Amino acid sequence: MWFLEQLTGGSPLYNIAWTMRCSGALDAAALQAAVNAVAERHDVLRTRFAEDPDGVPAQVVDEALRPEWHVTDLSMLPRRECDSALTAAIDRAALDPFDLTAGPLFRVHVIRLAPVTHIIAFTVHHIIFDAWSVELLLEDLDTLYAAYRHGHPAPLGPPQLQYGDHVRRRRRQLGEGALEKELTYWEHRLTGAPGVVGLSADHPRPLLADHRGAVLSVPLPTECLQAVKELARTERCTPFMVLFAAFAALLHHHTGQSDLTVGIPVSGRTRADTTEMIGLFVNIIVVRTRVAGADEFRALLRQVRDSMLVDLARQETPLDAIVQRLHPERDRSRRPLFQHTFSAEGRIRPPDSNALDVLSIEEVGTGTAKFDMSWTVITDDLAPEIQVEYATGLFDQGTVECMAHQFRVLLSAAVDDPALPVSSLPLLTADEYGRVVSECNDTDAEFPHDSTLADLIEAQARLTPEAPAVTADGATLSYR
């Protein structure tokens, strides 16, 4: 990620940003002390990256480094000005780039809207952090804030293991021959895979990916999500496998490809002692899926289940090591091996004790896209939805919105009747199909039934005598 950051320097591409809306009076001093204490507790939040004379980066845990801290008071502004200033402050917190060499790589911005209403904006660079770490950070922060607000000492000691301990342990494991064994598996799994999903774009692919992006969200019916879970139970697989099989079917419909590679983000936290550790553990595995239109969706799902279980057992193999082993043809306009990712996750939950009186938590977009498209199904039982982060240099919003709708239709049909052939899974609802077939294709026209063809031609000649009547071999004759 260090090298990717050098290529996109000054970009928020790898910023992880979110906001919390809090009610009640906020003790800003106690909150700042809690933020600093969280960083003291987790070495990775005080990490920066120094280059040696050869330009090779190395992690440096800086004991003096403290998270960037800002407070903005908007409570005296009129409502319209306050809304505009709030948006600008959140954008600035999310979009400002980090200096990996100097640090810090963690910032907090408190925005006061009223005496009892605050927005807290968090931004952390992905090189030291992942989505799993968000709730861990918030739990620590809430616990420490509750203690400091009441004048109590910090109730949390240092964790048993730091992120650096995990990195050193993993390095030892990979150095004992495990990496070669894992790379051999992935080489066999991916050799001959196309590496490119031929999804038609709205705009020509630029010579160099610019990573401009946007996020589109569409709701997913709760009954559809429940049907996904029911089919997963029947087929002895996870709901994610059902969702992924439907996504593979959608790509097959759009591209006609029977051999697809898609990236799947995985937690990388396969050991119990890593589940409470803040840091960058997430990895991406390349899932290869073969889709035959004549096969039942159930057959596709079972193939996905069986192959994914084996793939997930090797989820800690570094993606960059796989790329180096396979030596795919490099193209700076697209990612090697895959250009689309697919994942499923829940929403960020408020801390259990909720001393900060959190009302809501919202992820903040950075106007960037790491891949052509990154699909995420939010598996929240109350408000499930489909989120698509897409490259705006390639796709228009309408195209992505149409694909998201088609995924929803296809998924509903697949879980309702998994015996349907993949090629028969619809992309339109029954009403939409009826409108396309009946209304859009309604070419009936009124004409005089008591006239011959010659009579109609003569009538047209009287109306438009100079209009072209016949064109052949480059010559045109008018009605005259």
XYZ file of C-alpha atoms in Angstrom:
480
model
C 0.000 0.000 0.000
C 2.971 2.308 0.569
C 3.876 2.156 -3.137
C 0.263 2.658 -4.222
C 0.128 5.725 -1.984
C 3.214 7.107 -3.706
C 1.470 6.719 -7.067
C -1.667 8.507 -5.841
C 0.033 10.961 -3.473
C -2.214 13.786 -2.324
C -5.328 11.659 -2.863
C -7.827 10.513 -0.202
C -8.058 7.127 -1.976
C -6.938 5.225 1.132
C -8.662 7.387 3.748
C -11.199 5.561 5.936
C -13.675 8.155 7.180
C -16.862 8.131 9.224
C -18.901 10.436 11.463
C -20.805 9.999 14.717
C -23.739 12.213 15.676
C -23.890 12.551 19.455
C -26.562 14.036 21.716
C -26.117 15.556 25.150
C -23.349 17.743 26.521
C -19.891 16.732 25.285
C -16.776 17.051 27.426
C -14.263 17.942 24.717
C -11.263 17.763 27.063
C -12.222 14.277 28.220
C -12.774 13.199 24.614
C -9.363 14.473 23.507
C -7.731 12.695 26.433
C -9.568 9.508 25.444
C -8.440 9.845 21.799
C -4.827 10.233 22.914
C -5.165 7.280 25.290
C -6.499 5.042 22.499
C -3.456 5.955 20.408
C -1.163 5.264 23.375
C -2.821 1.883 23.863
C -2.439 0.813 20.229
C 1.044 1.339 18.789
C -0.250 1.164 15.234
C -2.128 4.462 15.723
C 1.226 6.137 16.450
C 2.917 4.647 13.423
C 4.496 6.547 10.556
C 6.679 5.328 7.705
C 10.293 6.361 7.166
C 12.346 5.630 4.059
C 15.902 4.357 4.178
C 18.520 5.762 1.756
C 17.384 3.224 -0.865
C 13.771 4.373 -0.610
C 12.573 1.258 1.218
C 9.857 2.127 3.761
C 9.909 0.954 7.369
C 7.306 1.312 10.110
C 8.266 3.615 12.962
C 6.256 3.673 16.201
C 6.635 7.286 17.332
C 6.030 7.596 21.074
C 5.546 11.373 20.758
C 2.993 11.158 17.946
C -0.563 12.169 18.853
C -3.705 12.041 16.716
C -4.557 15.213 14.835
C -7.250 17.061 16.775
C -9.639 19.818 15.633
C -12.686 21.498 17.162
C -15.088 23.694 15.164
C -18.055 25.531 16.677
C -20.914 26.126 14.250
C -23.615 26.597 16.864
C -23.953 30.375 16.308
C -24.453 30.155 12.543
C -27.891 30.403 10.862
C -29.310 27.036 9.834
C -28.473 27.278 6.117
C -24.932 28.514 6.746
C -24.470 25.858 9.429
C -25.448 23.056 7.040
C -23.022 24.297 4.395
C -20.204 24.741 6.911
C -20.866 21.276 8.361
C -20.583 19.642 4.935
C -17.352 21.529 4.257
C -15.872 20.515 7.622
C -16.746 16.826 7.157
C -15.348 16.859 3.616
C -12.141 18.512 4.786
C -11.706 15.925 7.550
C -12.312 13.040 5.139
C -10.480 14.301 2.075
C -7.306 15.910 3.416
C -4.399 13.592 2.544
C -2.019 12.167 5.144
C 1.748 12.444 5.156
C 2.864 8.835 5.690
C 6.398 9.927 6.535
C 5.613 12.581 9.144
C 2.298 11.292 10.503
C -0.021 11.234 12.334
C -2.269 8.952 10.288
C -5.306 9.375 12.542
C -7.396 12.544 12.889
C -10.473 13.537 14.874
C -12.595 16.621 14.190
C -15.301 17.632 16.675
C -18.007 19.859 15.185
C -20.365 21.599 17.615
C -23.823 22.211 16.161
C -25.617 23.045 19.408
C -24.890 22.731 23.138
C -26.298 19.192 23.048
C -25.551 18.180 19.437
C -22.107 17.315 18.065
C -20.682 15.575 15.019
C -17.397 13.743 15.543
C -15.554 13.081 12.279
C -12.883 10.353 12.240
C -10.345 9.686 9.494
C -7.609 7.029 9.544
C -5.259 5.992 6.764
C -5.901 2.475 5.496
C -2.207 1.540 5.789
C -2.677 1.211 9.584
C -6.383 0.442 9.790
C -9.281 -1.559 8.339
C -13.070 -1.677 8.625
C -12.949 -4.264 11.440
C -10.857 -1.828 13.480
C -13.556 0.868 13.474
C -15.750 -0.706 16.153
C -12.695 -1.703 18.217
C -11.538 1.913 18.247
C -14.990 3.216 19.146
C -15.381 0.741 22.022
C -12.017 1.770 23.502
C -12.799 5.434 22.973
C -16.198 5.216 24.644
C -14.830 3.303 27.651
C -11.984 5.770 28.177
C -14.231 8.793 27.656
C -16.656 7.536 30.307
C -13.774 7.211 32.807
C -12.121 10.572 32.053
C -15.407 12.454 32.089
C -15.899 11.387 35.699
C -12.278 11.936 36.731
C -11.443 8.219 36.911
C -8.157 6.674 35.788
C -7.936 4.810 32.487
C -9.628 1.412 32.918
C -7.849 -0.164 29.931
C -4.322 -1.489 29.980
C -2.164 -2.247 26.959
C -3.389 -5.113 24.780
C -1.684 -8.475 25.110
C -0.315 -8.184 21.573
C 0.384 -5.194 19.377
C -0.043 -5.104 15.600
C 3.720 -5.241 15.175
C 3.792 -8.528 17.099
C 1.314 -9.991 14.639
C 3.350 -8.776 11.647
C 6.550 -10.340 12.998
C 4.743 -13.601 13.768
C 3.205 -13.753 10.317
C 6.575 -13.015 8.716
C 8.116 -15.945 10.580
C 5.279 -18.223 9.470
C 5.648 -17.248 5.829
C 9.396 -17.716 6.048
C 9.025 -21.334 7.124
C 7.873 -22.541 3.693
C 4.200 -21.767 4.231
C 4.186 -18.958 1.675
C 5.545 -21.183 -1.095
C 2.862 -23.776 -0.388
C 0.129 -21.134 -0.484
C 1.469 -19.538 -3.653
C 1.565 -22.932 -5.358
C -2.133 -23.326 -4.593
C -3.041 -19.899 -5.972
C -0.876 -20.395 -9.044
C -2.744 -23.600 -9.865
C -6.093 -21.964 -9.072
C -5.635 -18.870 -11.230
C -3.419 -19.991 -14.110
C -5.352 -19.478 -17.340
C -7.967 -17.220 -15.762
C -8.896 -14.292 -18.010
C -7.976 -11.668 -15.415
C -10.315 -9.145 -17.044
C -14.101 -8.999 -16.766
C -15.290 -7.557 -20.061
C -18.017 -5.340 -18.654
C -18.987 -2.637 -21.137
C -18.241 0.874 -19.887
C -19.917 4.158 -20.767
C -16.612 5.905 -21.402
C -13.274 4.828 -22.902
C -10.855 3.449 -20.333
C -8.151 6.065 -19.659
C -4.519 5.138 -20.140
C -3.951 5.718 -16.427
C -6.605 5.055 -13.788
C -7.525 8.350 -12.114
C -9.470 6.738 -9.222
C -12.282 9.305 -9.337
C -15.385 7.648 -7.953
C -18.796 7.832 -6.378
C -21.049 5.581 -4.293
C -24.574 4.538 -5.214
C -26.957 2.928 -2.714
C -30.236 1.143 -3.446
C -32.431 -0.630 -0.887
C -32.659 -4.412 -0.808
C -36.061 -5.766 0.294
C -35.898 -7.353 3.746
C -37.869 -10.356 2.497
C -35.213 -10.939 -0.161
C -32.447 -10.933 2.465
C -34.434 -13.394 4.581
C -34.871 -15.659 1.544
C -31.105 -15.495 0.971
C -30.531 -16.704 4.523
C -33.087 -19.479 4.133
C -31.497 -20.768 0.910
C -28.089 -20.626 2.604
C -29.379 -22.858 5.395
C -30.862 -25.298 2.891
C -27.654 -25.477 0.839
C -25.348 -25.547 3.883
C -23.480 -22.415 2.908
C -23.245 -18.823 4.054
C -25.572 -16.016 2.938
C -22.522 -14.363 1.403
C -22.045 -17.334 -0.924
C -25.635 -16.960 -2.148
C -25.104 -13.255 -2.763
C -21.821 -13.858 -4.556
C -23.295 -16.568 -6.801
C -26.006 -14.109 -7.838
C -23.357 -11.474 -8.565
C -21.414 -13.956 -10.719
C -24.637 -14.704 -12.616
C -25.159 -10.963 -13.158
C -21.643 -10.547 -14.573
C -22.241 -13.582 -16.819
C -25.426 -11.977 -18.141
C -23.614 -8.727 -18.957
C -20.371 -10.107 -20.363
C -21.190 -13.583 -21.681
C -18.014 -14.796 -19.948
C -18.067 -18.265 -18.441
C -14.788 -17.755 -16.543
C -14.801 -14.855 -14.079
C -12.372 -13.514 -11.486
C -13.627 -11.250 -8.703
C -11.843 -9.904 -5.647
C -13.298 -10.654 -2.224
C -12.081 -8.676 0.807
C -11.469 -10.968 3.793
C -10.787 -10.027 7.393
C -7.438 -11.826 7.624
C -8.136 -12.341 11.342
C -7.886 -16.104 11.494
C -6.405 -16.258 15.007
C -8.445 -15.473 18.116
C -5.875 -12.994 19.430
C -6.268 -10.778 16.361
C -9.997 -10.112 16.749
C -9.400 -7.367 19.348
C -6.382 -5.839 17.611
C -6.490 -2.554 15.692
C -4.513 -2.608 12.445
C -4.530 -3.533 8.784
C -5.424 -7.219 8.523
C -7.790 -7.161 5.558
C -6.644 -8.977 2.455
C -8.258 -9.624 -0.931
C -8.513 -13.103 -2.360
C -9.179 -13.719 -6.043
C -12.184 -15.984 -6.504
C -12.434 -17.723 -9.851
C -15.931 -18.827 -10.840
C -17.069 -20.740 -13.895
C -20.620 -19.971 -14.946
C -22.658 -22.004 -17.439
C -25.919 -20.466 -18.526
C -27.625 -23.851 -18.839
C -26.826 -24.841 -15.248
C -29.318 -24.338 -12.456
C -28.558 -21.500 -10.059
C -28.364 -24.143 -7.329
C -25.486 -25.812 -9.184
C -23.658 -22.488 -9.485
C -24.179 -21.879 -5.769
C -22.769 -25.280 -4.847
C -19.724 -24.677 -7.033
C -19.201 -21.296 -5.340
C -19.581 -22.909 -1.911
C -17.099 -25.711 -2.543
C -14.419 -23.577 -4.194
C -14.749 -20.643 -1.818
C -14.302 -22.817 1.270
C -10.939 -23.950 -0.082
C -9.969 -20.417 -1.108
C -10.860 -18.967 2.293
C -8.608 -21.477 4.020
C -5.732 -19.629 2.301
C -7.002 -16.109 2.821
C -3.800 -14.834 4.440
C -1.679 -15.216 1.312
C -0.665 -11.617 0.467
C -2.291 -10.460 -2.741
C 0.874 -8.736 -3.934
C 2.783 -12.029 -3.574
C 0.181 -13.767 -5.758
C 0.471 -11.038 -8.383
C 4.258 -11.361 -8.394
C 4.039 -15.143 -8.775
C 1.565 -15.031 -11.668
C 3.211 -12.136 -13.535
C 0.004 -10.956 -15.238
C 0.322 -8.467 -18.056
C 0.455 -5.048 -16.420
C -1.874 -2.274 -17.471
C -1.848 0.995 -15.524
C -5.475 1.591 -16.484
C -6.761 -1.374 -14.468
C -5.898 -3.640 -11.545
C -4.227 -6.997 -12.311
C -6.191 -10.267 -11.875
C -9.544 -8.560 -11.139
C -11.267 -5.190 -11.485
C -14.389 -5.773 -9.412
C -14.813 -6.652 -5.756
C -17.796 -8.040 -3.884
C -18.411 -8.107 -0.138
C -21.130 -8.221 2.493
C -21.003 -6.484 5.851
C -23.129 -4.957 8.578
C -23.387 -1.325 9.562
C -21.025 0.236 12.095
C -22.564 -0.254 15.527
C -22.423 2.311 18.337
C -20.341 1.316 21.385
C -22.115 -0.998 23.821
C -22.001 1.367 26.816
C -22.593 4.439 24.611
C -21.222 6.988 27.035
C -20.933 9.362 24.079
C -24.708 9.159 23.461
C -24.223 8.165 19.828
C -27.373 8.616 17.777
C -26.038 7.478 14.413
C -22.851 6.534 12.583
C -22.360 7.253 8.897
C -19.514 6.305 6.574
C -18.158 9.240 4.567
C -17.302 8.879 0.903
C -14.052 10.284 -0.404
C -15.042 10.681 -4.057
C -12.660 7.910 -5.055
C -12.828 4.340 -6.357
C -10.109 1.744 -5.826
C -11.544 -0.577 -8.508
C -13.850 -0.366 -11.516
C -16.693 -1.364 -9.198
C -16.780 -2.424 -5.555
C -20.092 -4.013 -4.597
C -21.140 -4.290 -0.943
C -24.386 -5.753 0.368
C -25.274 -4.246 3.751
C -26.860 -7.181 5.560
C -28.736 -5.128 8.129
C -31.997 -6.892 8.980
C -33.900 -3.613 9.319
C -32.551 -1.737 6.316
C -30.480 -3.925 3.968
C -29.096 -2.244 0.891
C -26.750 -2.595 -2.058
C -23.832 -0.157 -2.226
C -21.684 0.224 -5.326
C -18.514 2.295 -5.365
C -17.703 2.873 -9.026
C -15.148 4.626 -11.192
C -16.873 7.696 -12.612
C -14.350 7.867 -15.435
C -15.813 4.589 -16.743
C -19.442 4.375 -15.684
C -22.371 6.765 -15.507
C -24.599 6.767 -12.453
C -27.577 5.556 -14.503
C -25.664 2.486 -15.661
C -24.660 1.530 -12.126
C -28.165 2.166 -10.852
C -29.567 -0.102 -13.569
C -27.087 -2.878 -12.703
C -27.902 -2.627 -8.998
C -31.601 -2.927 -9.807
C -30.908 -5.904 -12.069
C -28.912 -7.581 -9.299
C -31.841 -7.142 -6.945
C -34.274 -8.664 -9.475
C -31.941 -11.546 -10.362
C -31.205 -12.311 -6.692
C -34.909 -12.373 -5.797
C -35.655 -14.790 -8.630
C -32.686 -17.033 -7.788
C -33.584 -17.469 -4.122
C -37.252 -17.897 -4.983
C -36.511 -20.718 -7.451
C -32.885 -21.922 -7.373
C -33.750 -24.586 -9.972
C -33.932 -21.891 -12.666
C -31.115 -22.014 -15.225
C -28.688 -19.138 -14.845
C -29.555 -17.942 -18.357
C -33.239 -17.758 -17.384
C -32.729 -15.583 -14.326
C -34.502 -12.314 -15.130
C -32.992 -8.846 -15.024
C -36.410 -7.165 -15.226
C -39.478 -7.506 -13.029
C -42.642 -8.922 -14.605
C -44.139 -5.423 -14.918
C -40.954 -4.054 -16.507
C -40.802 -6.947 -18.941
C -44.444 -6.378 -19.860
C -43.794 -2.702 -20.579
C -40.771 -3.507 -22.747
C -42.574 -6.206 -24.736
C -46.027 -4.649 -24.981
C -45.743 -0.883 -24.660
C -42.264 -0.141 -26.029
C -42.808 -2.600 -28.884
C -46.298 -1.387 -29.751
C -45.900 -0.457 -33.422
C -49.562 -0.597 -34.395
C -50.558 2.369 -36.591
C -53.893 3.537 -37.995
C -54.217 3.558 -41.804
C -57.151 3.551 -44.214
C -58.140 -0.080 -44.724
C -60.178 0.684 -47.870
C -57.120 2.011 -49.807
C -54.651 0.064 -51.899
C -50.873 0.433 -51.618
C -50.871 2.444 -54.845
C -53.516 4.796 -53.407
C -51.341 5.387 -50.287
C -48.232 6.149 -52.379
C -50.202 8.640 -54.522
C -51.510 10.362 -51.387
C -47.994 10.666 -49.989
C -46.728 12.040 -53.305
C -49.342 14.800 -53.167
C -48.301 15.693 -49.609
C -44.504 15.656 -50.094
C -43.692 15.614 -53.825
C -40.030 16.588 -53.338
C -39.301 14.077 -50.528
C -37.036 11.068 -51.304
C -39.153 8.137 -52.391
C -36.557 5.562 -53.470
C -32.804 5.355 -52.819
C -30.580 2.716 -54.480
C -26.933 2.520 -55.542
C -26.323 6.114 -54.473
C -29.205 7.511 -56.571
C -32.417 8.992 -55.155
C -35.765 9.591 -56.804
C -38.418 11.909 -55.365
C -42.154 11.280 -55.510
C -42.379 13.749 -58.405
